[in-house]
Coordinates of C-alpha atoms and ligand atoms in Angstrom, one line a residue:
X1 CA 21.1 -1.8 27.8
X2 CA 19.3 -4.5 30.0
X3 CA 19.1 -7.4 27.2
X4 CA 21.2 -7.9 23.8
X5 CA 18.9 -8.1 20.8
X6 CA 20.1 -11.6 19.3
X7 CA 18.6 -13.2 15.8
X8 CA 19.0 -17.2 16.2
X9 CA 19.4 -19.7 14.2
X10 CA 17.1 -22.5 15.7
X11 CA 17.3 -25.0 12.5
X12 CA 17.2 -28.6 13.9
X13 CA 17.4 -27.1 17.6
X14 CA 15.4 -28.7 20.2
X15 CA 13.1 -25.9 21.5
X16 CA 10.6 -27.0 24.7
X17 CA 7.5 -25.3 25.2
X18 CA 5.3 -26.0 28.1
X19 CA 1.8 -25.2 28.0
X20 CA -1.9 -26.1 26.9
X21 CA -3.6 -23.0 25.5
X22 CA -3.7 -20.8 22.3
X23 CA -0.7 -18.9 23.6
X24 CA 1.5 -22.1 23.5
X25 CA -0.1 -23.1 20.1
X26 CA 1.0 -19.6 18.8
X27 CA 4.7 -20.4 20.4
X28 CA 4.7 -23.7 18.7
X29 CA 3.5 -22.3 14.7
X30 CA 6.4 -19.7 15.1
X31 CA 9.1 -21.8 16.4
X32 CA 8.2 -24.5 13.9
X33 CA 8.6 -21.5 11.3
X34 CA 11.8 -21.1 12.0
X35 CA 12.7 -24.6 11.6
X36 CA 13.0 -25.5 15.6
X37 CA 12.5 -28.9 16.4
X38 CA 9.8 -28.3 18.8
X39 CA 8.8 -30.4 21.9
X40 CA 5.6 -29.4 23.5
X41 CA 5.4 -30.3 27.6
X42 CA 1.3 -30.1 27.5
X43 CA -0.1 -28.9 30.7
X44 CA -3.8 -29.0 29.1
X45 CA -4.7 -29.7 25.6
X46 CA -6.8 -27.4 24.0
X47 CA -7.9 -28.3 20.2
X48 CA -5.9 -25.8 18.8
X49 CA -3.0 -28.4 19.1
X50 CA -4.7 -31.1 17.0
X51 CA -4.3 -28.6 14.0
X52 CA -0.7 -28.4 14.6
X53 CA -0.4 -32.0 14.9
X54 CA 3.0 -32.7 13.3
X55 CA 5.0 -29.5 14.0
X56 CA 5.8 -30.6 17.6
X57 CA 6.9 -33.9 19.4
X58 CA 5.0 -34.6 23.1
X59 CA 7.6 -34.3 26.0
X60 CA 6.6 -35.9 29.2
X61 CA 7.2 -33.7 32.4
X62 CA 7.6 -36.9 34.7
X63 CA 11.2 -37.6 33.1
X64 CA 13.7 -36.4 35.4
X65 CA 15.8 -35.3 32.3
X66 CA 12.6 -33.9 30.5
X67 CA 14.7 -30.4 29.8
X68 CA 17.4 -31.9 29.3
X69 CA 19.7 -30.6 25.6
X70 CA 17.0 -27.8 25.5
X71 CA 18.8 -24.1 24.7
X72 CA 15.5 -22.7 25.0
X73 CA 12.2 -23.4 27.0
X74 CA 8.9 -21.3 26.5
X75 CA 6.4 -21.2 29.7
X76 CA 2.9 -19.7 28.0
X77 CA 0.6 -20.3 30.6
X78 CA -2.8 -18.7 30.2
X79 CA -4.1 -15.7 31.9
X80 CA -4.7 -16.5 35.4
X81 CA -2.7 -19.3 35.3
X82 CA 0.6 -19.1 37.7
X83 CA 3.9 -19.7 36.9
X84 CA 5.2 -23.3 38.3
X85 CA 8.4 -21.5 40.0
X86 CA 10.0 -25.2 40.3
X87 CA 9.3 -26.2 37.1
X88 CA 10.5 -23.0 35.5
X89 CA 13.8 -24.1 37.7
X90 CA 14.2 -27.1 36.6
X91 CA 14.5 -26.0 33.1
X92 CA 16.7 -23.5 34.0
X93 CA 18.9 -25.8 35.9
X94 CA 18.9 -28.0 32.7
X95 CA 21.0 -25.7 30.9
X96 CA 17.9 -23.6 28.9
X97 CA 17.2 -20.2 29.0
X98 CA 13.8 -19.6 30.1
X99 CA 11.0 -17.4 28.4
X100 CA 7.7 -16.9 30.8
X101 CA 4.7 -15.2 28.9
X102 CA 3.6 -12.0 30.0
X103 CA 6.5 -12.2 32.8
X104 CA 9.8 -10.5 32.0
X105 CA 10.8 -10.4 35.8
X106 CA 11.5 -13.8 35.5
X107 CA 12.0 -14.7 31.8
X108 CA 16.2 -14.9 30.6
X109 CA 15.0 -13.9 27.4
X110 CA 11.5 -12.1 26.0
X111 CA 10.3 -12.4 22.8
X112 CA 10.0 -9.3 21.0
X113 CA 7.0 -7.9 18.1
X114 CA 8.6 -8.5 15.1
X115 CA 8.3 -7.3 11.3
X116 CA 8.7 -10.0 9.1
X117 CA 10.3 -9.1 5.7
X118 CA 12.4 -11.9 5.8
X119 CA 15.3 -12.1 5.0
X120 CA 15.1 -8.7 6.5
X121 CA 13.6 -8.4 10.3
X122 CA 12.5 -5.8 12.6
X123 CA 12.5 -7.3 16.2
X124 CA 11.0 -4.7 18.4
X125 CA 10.7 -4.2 22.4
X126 CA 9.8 -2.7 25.2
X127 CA 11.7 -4.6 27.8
X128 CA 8.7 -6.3 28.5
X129 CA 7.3 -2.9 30.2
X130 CA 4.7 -2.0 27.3
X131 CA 4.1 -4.7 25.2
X132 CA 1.0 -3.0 23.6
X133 CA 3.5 0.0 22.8
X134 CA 5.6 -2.5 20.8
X135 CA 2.7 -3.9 18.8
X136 CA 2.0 -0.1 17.8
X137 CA 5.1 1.0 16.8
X138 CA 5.1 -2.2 14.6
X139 CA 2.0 -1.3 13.2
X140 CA 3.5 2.4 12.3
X141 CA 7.2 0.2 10.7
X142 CA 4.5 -2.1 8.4
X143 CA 3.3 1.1 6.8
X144 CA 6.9 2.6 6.3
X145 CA 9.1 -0.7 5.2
X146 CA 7.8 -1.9 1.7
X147 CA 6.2 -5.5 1.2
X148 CA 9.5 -5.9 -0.9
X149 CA 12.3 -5.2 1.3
X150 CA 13.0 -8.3 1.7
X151 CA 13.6 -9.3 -1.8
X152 CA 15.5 -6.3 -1.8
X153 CA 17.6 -8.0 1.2
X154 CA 17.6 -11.3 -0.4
X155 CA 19.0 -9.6 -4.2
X156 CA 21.8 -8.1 -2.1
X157 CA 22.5 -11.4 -0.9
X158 CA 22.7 -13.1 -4.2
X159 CA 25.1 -10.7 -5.3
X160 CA 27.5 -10.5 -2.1
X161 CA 30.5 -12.9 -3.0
X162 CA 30.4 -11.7 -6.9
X163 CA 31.1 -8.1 -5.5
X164 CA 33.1 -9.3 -2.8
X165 CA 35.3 -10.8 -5.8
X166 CA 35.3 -7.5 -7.8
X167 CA 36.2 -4.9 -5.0
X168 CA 37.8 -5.2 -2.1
X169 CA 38.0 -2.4 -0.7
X170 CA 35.1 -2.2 2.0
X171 CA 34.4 1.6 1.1
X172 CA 34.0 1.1 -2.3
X173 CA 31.3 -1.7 -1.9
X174 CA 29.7 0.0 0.2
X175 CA 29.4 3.0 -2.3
X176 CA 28.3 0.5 -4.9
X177 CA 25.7 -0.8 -2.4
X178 CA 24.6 2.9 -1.3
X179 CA 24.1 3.4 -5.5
X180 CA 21.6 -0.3 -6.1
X181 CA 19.5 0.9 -2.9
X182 CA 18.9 4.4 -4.2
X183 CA 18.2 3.4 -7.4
X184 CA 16.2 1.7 -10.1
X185 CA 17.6 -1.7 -9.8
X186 CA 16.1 -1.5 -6.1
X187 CA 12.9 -0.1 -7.6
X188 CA 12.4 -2.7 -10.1
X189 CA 12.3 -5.4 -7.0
X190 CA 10.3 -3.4 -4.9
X191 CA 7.8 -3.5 -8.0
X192 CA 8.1 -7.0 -8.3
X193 CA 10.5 -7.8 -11.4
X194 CA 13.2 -9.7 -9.5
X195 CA 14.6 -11.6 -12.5
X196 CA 15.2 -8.2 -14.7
X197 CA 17.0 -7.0 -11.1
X198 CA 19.2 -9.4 -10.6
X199 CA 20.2 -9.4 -14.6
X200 CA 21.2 -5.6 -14.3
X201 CA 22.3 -6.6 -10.7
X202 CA 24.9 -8.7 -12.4
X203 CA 26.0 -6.2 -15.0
X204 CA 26.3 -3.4 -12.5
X205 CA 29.1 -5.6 -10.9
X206 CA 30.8 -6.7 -14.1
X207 CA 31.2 -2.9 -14.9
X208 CA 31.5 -0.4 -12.1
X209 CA 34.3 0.6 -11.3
X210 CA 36.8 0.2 -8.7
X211 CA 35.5 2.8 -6.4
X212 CA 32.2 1.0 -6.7
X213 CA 30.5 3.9 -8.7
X214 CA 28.8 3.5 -12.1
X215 CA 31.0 2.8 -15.1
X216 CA 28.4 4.9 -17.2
X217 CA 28.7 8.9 -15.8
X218 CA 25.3 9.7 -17.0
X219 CA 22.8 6.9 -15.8
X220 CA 19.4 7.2 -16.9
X221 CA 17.0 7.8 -14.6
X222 CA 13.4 6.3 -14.2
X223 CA 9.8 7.4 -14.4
X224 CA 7.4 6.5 -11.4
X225 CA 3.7 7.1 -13.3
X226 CA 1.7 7.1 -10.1
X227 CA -1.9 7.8 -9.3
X228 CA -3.0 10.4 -7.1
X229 CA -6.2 9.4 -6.2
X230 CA -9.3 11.7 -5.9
X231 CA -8.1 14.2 -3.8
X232 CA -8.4 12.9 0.2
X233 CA -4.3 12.7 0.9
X234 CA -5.3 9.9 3.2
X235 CA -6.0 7.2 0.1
X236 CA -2.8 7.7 -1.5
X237 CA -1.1 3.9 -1.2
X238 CA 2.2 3.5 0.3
X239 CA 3.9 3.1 -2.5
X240 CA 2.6 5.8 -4.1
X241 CA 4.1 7.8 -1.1
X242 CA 7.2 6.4 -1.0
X243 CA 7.7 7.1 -4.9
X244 CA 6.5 11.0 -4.2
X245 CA 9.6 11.0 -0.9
X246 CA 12.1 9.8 -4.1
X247 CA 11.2 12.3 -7.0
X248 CA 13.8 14.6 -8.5
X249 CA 10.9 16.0 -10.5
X250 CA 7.0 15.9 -10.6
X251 CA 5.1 16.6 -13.8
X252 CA 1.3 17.2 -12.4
X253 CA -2.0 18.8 -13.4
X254 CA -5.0 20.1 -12.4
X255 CA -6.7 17.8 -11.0
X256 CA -3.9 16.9 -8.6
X257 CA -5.6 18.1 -5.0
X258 CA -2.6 21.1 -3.3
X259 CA -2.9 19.0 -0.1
X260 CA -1.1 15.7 -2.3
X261 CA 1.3 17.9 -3.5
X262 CA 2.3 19.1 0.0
X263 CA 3.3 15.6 0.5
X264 CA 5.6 15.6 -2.8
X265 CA 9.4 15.5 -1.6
X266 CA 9.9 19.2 -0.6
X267 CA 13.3 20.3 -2.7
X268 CA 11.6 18.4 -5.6
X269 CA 11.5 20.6 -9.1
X270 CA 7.4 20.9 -9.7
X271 CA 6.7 21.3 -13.3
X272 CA 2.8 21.8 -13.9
X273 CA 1.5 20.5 -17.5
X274 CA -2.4 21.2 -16.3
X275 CA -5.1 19.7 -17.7
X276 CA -8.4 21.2 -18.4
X277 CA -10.9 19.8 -20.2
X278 CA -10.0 21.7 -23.4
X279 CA -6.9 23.9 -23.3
X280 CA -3.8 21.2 -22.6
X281 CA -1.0 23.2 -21.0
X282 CA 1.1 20.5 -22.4
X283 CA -0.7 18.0 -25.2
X284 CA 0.2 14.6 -24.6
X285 CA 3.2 14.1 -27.1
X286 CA 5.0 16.6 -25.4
X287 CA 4.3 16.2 -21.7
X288 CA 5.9 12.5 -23.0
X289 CA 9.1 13.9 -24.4
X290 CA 9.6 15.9 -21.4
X291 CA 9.5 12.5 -19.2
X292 CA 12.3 10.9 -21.4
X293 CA 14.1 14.4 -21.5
X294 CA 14.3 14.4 -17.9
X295 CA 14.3 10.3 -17.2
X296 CA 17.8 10.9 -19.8
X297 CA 19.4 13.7 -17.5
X298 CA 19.2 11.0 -15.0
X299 CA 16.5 12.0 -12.8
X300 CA 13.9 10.2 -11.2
X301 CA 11.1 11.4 -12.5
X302 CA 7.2 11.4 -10.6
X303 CA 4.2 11.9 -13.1
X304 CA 1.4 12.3 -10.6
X305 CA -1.9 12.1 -12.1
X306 CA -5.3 12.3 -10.6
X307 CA -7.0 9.4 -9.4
X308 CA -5.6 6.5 -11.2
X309 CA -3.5 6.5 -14.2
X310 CA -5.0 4.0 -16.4
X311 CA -8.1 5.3 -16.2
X312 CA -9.2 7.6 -18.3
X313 CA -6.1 9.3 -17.7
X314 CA -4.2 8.8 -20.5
X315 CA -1.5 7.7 -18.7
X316 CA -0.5 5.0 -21.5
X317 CA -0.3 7.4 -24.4
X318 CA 2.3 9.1 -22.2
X319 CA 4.4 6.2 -21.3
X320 CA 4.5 4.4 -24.7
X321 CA 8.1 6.4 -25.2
X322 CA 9.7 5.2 -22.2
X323 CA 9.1 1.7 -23.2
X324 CA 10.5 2.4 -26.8
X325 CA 13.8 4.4 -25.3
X326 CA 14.0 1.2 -22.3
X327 CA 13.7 3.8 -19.7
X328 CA 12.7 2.0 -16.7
X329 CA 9.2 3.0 -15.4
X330 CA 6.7 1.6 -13.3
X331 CA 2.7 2.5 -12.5
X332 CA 1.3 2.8 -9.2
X333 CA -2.2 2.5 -9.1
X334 CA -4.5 5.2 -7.3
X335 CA -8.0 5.2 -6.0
X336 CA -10.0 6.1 -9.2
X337 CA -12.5 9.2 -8.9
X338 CA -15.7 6.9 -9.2
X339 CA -14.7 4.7 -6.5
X340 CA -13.7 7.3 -4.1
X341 CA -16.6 9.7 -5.1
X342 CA -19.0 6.7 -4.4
X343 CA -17.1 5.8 -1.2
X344 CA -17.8 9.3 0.4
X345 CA -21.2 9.5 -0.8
X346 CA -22.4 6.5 0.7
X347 CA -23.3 5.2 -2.9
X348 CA -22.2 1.6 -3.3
X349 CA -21.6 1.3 -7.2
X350 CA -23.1 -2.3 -6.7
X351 CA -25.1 -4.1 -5.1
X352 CA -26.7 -7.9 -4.2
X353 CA -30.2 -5.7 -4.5
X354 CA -29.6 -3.3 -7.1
X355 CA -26.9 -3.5 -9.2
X356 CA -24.7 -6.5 -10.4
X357 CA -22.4 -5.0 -12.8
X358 CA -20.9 -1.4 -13.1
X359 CA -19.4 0.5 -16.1
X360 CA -17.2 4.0 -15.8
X361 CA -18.0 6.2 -19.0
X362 CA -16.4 9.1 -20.0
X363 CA -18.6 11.7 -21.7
X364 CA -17.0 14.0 -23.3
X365 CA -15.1 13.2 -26.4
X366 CA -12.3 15.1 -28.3
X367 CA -14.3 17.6 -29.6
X368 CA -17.6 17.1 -27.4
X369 CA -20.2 14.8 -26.3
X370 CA -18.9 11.4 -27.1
X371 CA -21.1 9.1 -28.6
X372 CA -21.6 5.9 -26.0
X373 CA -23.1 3.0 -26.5
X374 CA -26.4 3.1 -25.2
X375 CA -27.5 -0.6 -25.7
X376 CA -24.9 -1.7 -22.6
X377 CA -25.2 1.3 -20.6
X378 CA -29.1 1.0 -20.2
X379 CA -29.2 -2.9 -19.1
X380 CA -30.9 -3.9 -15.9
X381 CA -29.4 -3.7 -12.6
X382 CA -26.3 -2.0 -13.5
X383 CA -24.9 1.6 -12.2
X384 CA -23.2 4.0 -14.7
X385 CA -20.7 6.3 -13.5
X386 CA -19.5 9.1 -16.2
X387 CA -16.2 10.8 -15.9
X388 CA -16.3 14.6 -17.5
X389 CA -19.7 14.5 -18.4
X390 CA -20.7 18.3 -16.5
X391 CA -20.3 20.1 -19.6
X392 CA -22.5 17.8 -21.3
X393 CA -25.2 16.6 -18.7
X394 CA -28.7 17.8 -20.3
X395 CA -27.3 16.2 -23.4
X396 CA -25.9 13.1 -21.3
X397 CA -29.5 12.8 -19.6
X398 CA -32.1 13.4 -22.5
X399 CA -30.1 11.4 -24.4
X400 CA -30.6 8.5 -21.0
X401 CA -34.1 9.3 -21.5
X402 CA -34.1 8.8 -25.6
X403 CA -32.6 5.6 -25.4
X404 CA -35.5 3.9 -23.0
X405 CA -34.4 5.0 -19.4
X406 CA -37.5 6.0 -16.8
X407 CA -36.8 9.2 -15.7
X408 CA -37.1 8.7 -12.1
X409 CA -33.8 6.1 -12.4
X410 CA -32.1 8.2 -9.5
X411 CA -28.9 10.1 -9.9
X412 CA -26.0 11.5 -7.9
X413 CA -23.5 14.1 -8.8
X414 CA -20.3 14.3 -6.4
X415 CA -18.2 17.0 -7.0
X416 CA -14.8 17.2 -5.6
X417 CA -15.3 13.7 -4.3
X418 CA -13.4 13.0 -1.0
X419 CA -12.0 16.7 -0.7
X420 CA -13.3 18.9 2.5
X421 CA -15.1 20.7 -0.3
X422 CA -17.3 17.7 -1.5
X423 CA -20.6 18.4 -2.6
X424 CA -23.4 15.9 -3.7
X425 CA -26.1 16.9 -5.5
X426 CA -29.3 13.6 -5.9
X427 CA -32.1 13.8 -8.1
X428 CA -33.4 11.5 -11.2
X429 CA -32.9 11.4 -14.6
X430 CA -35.7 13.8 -15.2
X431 CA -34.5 16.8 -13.0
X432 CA -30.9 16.5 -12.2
X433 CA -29.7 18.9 -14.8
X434 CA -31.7 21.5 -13.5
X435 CA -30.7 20.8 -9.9
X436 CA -27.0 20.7 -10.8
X437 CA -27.4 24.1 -12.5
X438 CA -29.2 25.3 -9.5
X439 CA -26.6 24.5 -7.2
X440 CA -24.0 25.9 -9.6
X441 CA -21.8 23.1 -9.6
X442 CA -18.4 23.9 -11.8
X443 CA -16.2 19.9 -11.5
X444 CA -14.3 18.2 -11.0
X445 CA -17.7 15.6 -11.2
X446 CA -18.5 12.4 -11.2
X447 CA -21.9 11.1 -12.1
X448 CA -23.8 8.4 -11.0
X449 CA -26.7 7.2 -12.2
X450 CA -28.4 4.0 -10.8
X451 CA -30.5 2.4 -8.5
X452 CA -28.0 2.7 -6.0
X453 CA -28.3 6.5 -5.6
X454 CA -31.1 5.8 -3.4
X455 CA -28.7 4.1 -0.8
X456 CA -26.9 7.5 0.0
X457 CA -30.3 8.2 2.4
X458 CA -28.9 5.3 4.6
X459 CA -25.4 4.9 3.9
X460 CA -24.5 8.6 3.9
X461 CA -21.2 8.7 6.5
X462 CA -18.5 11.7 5.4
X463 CA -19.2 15.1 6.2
X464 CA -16.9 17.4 4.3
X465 CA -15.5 20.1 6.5
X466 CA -17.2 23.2 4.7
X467 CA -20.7 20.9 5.2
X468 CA -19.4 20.8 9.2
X469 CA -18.1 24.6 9.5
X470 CA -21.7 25.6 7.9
X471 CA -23.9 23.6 10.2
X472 CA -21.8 24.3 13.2
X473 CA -22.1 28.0 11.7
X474 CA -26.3 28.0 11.6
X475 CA -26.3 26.3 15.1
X476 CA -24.2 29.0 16.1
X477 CA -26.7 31.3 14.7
X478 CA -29.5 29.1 15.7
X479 CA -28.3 29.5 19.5
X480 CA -27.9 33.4 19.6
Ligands
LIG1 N1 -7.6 9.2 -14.0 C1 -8.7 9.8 -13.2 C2 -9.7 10.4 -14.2 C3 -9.2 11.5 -15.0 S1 -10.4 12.2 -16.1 C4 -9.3 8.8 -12.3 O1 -9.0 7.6 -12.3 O2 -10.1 9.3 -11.4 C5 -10.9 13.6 -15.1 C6 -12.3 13.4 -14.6 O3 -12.2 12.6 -13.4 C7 -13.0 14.6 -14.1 O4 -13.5 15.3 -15.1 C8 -14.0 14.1 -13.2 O5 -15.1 13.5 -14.0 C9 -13.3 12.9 -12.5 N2 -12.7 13.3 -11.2 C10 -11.4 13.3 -10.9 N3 -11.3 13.7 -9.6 C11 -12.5 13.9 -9.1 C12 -13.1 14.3 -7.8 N4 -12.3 14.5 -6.8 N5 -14.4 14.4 -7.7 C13 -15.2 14.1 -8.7 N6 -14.8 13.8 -10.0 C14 -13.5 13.7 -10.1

């Protein structure tokens, strides 16, 4: 090990920083964050230090004694610039430690890429060999560490001295600590209820027991209701991961795309309650009794549904028990279909041209075509997108057509939106039944119908992979 990683505490320190360009502006925001008495040595003056103007004090290099009661001195001189080897020595010979930008041969300390959950910090680096490599790897660490950990950190805190108190055995708090992490205290913080954490915080240390492990033998468990997304793996959000790594068990359905549930937690118990647009493997009651069932044997259950879960999902119907038996549960939201269909079409579902406003439909009712309201669908300058409305598509558009619409308005149907299978089928209101017929589509569909269609010819940018393997196929051909 060349250099010890070190976290200081610079409150009320006097930190020097010599410099006159963005890089000793940048030095001076961050130390000032954490709380340094700063003391800028300006070799130029760029404007950037007007705006700071109040998070530094101006040091004057002609004082013998300028480094004098200085721990630390920061030397950022811009690129190009060289290092003034006797100043940097005179500083040192002052009693500070020395940091040179962008010159660890002669720094005493670098200044690593850090991840800033604080309390909690990642301080990262490469020895000063591959500071881009840092930077990266940091990038990778955002994705993986929640916004939340911090809190998380901070909750732990709070509750230290109070456990300290109850047990003192070192084991047995950390058992108890090993317990909070993994479970849905920790979860409730990460989803941003830190006052109902801390209260069960608190009654998890009145009651556990000595060991540190849960008074209660059977704790219930909790329900993550998470949204899938369209089908593209590559749009689920990070918490929806991170919820799918946890699961004990994951109720899903149809419309759930295989290459999501490759990413569910491998030893994971997979129960499928499918969906289809008539025959419910499961009907909603009971797909909702199964959650508490399994939420009361203590596991943590995932109930991954397509796209998001609030929308037209049905998602609340099947949480509306949790709430009544005070299971804990949360919803994650996912990339609903008409957003990611209209994404990977190149369809922008509005715009400052076409399209001010937007409304998502669904048309198919419980026992057929529902029955919309055509008066706000058929306004001006709006785009319509209809969930499950295949089945019922002549209907949907002669019924478009009844109510007042031109039947060259232009229309898009994107089935299997984002998936390597995606397929989009344009035409107007006129023809696009017969087109969709043509070209056999089957769901699941999304249906657009709107000025904005006619943005596709421009905007078009995603070519699914059976598109790519047929083109590349008939070149192929083509060539011979
Ligand atoms: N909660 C989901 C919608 C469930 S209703 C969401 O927010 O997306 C099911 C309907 O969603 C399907 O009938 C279809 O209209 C639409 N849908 C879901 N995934 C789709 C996809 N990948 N491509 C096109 N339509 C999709």
């Amino acid at each position: 090990m060349d250099r010890l990683p070190l976290f200081l505490d610079l409150h009320k320190r006097r930190i020097a920083v010599v410099g006159g360009g963005s890089l000793a502006a940048r030095r001076i925001e961050t130390l000032a964050r954490a709380g340094a008495e700063v003391w800028l040595f300006a070799t130029a003056w760029s404007d950037e230090f007007e705006a700071l103007r109040g998070q530094y004090h101006l040091g004057d290099l002609g004082e013998r004694n300028a480094f004098f009661g200085f721990p630390l001195a920061y030397f950022a001189y811009e690129a190009g610039e060289e290092p003034d080897s006797a100043l940097i020595a005179r500083a040192r010979n002052s009693g500070a430690l020395v940091n040179v930008a962008d010159h660890p041969r002669i720094s005493d300390f670098i200044t690593p890429s850090v991840l800033d959950r604080s309390p909690l910090m990642v301080a990262i680096s490469t020895g000063g060999d591959a500071p881009l490599l840092g930077r990266m790897l940091k990038a990778r660490l955002e994705t993986l560490i929640p916004a939340g950990y911090g809190r998380l950190a901070a909750l732990a805190g709070a509750g230290r001295a109070a456990l300290g108190d109850k047990l003192a055995n070192h084991q047995s708090r950390l058992r108890f600590w090993e317990r909070i992490f993994d479970g849905p205290i920790a979860e409730m913080v990460l989803a941003g209820d830190d006052a109902a954490a801390h209260a069960m915080l608190d009654r998890e240390i009145a009651e556990c027991r000595p060991d540190g492990s849960a008074a209660d033998d059977h704790p219930v468990g909790e329900v993550y209701l998470v949204g899938a997304g369209p089908g593209d793996p590559d749009l689920l959000t990070f918490r929806a991961f991170r919820l799918m790594q946890k699961a004990d068990v994951v109720l899903y359905d149809r419309l759930v795309d295989p290459a999501i549930m490759d990413r569910v937690r491998r030893d994971a118990e997979r129960i499928y309650v499918g969906k289809k647009r008539s025959d419910h493997a499961l009907p909603q009651e009971e797909i909702g009794d199964l959650m508490v069932k399994l939420a009361l044997e203590g596991k943590r259950v995932l109930r991954l549904k397509g796209g998001d879960p609030f929308i037209f999902g049905r998602g609340g119907e099947e949480i509306e028990k949790l709430a009544e038996k005070r299971i804990p549960f949360q919803v994650c939201p996912g990339v609903t279909a008409a957003a990611g269909c209209s994404s990977y079409a190149g369809i922008p579902l509005t715009h400052r041209d076409y399209a001010q406003s937007c409304v998502f439909v669904t048309g198919h009712g419980r026992d057929g075509p529902i029955e919309l309201d055509w008066s706000t669908l058929l306004r001006p300058r709006q785009t319509v997108a209809v969930y499950m409305g295949l089945a019922h598509l002549d209907f949907l558009m002669k019924e478009f057509l009844r109510h007042g619409a031109d039947s060259a308005l232009p229309v898009a149907i994107v089935e299997n939106g984002t998936r390597a299978s995606q397929i989009v089928v344009t035409g107007n209101v006129g023809n696009i039944a017969g087109k969709a017929l043509a070209a056999g589509l089957r769901g699941p569909t999304i249906i657009i119908v709107g000025e904005v269609v006619g943005l596709r010819d421009k905007l078009n940018w995603y070519v699914p992979k059976s598109e790519a393997a047929a083109t590349g196929e008939s070149q192929a051909t083509a060539s011979k």
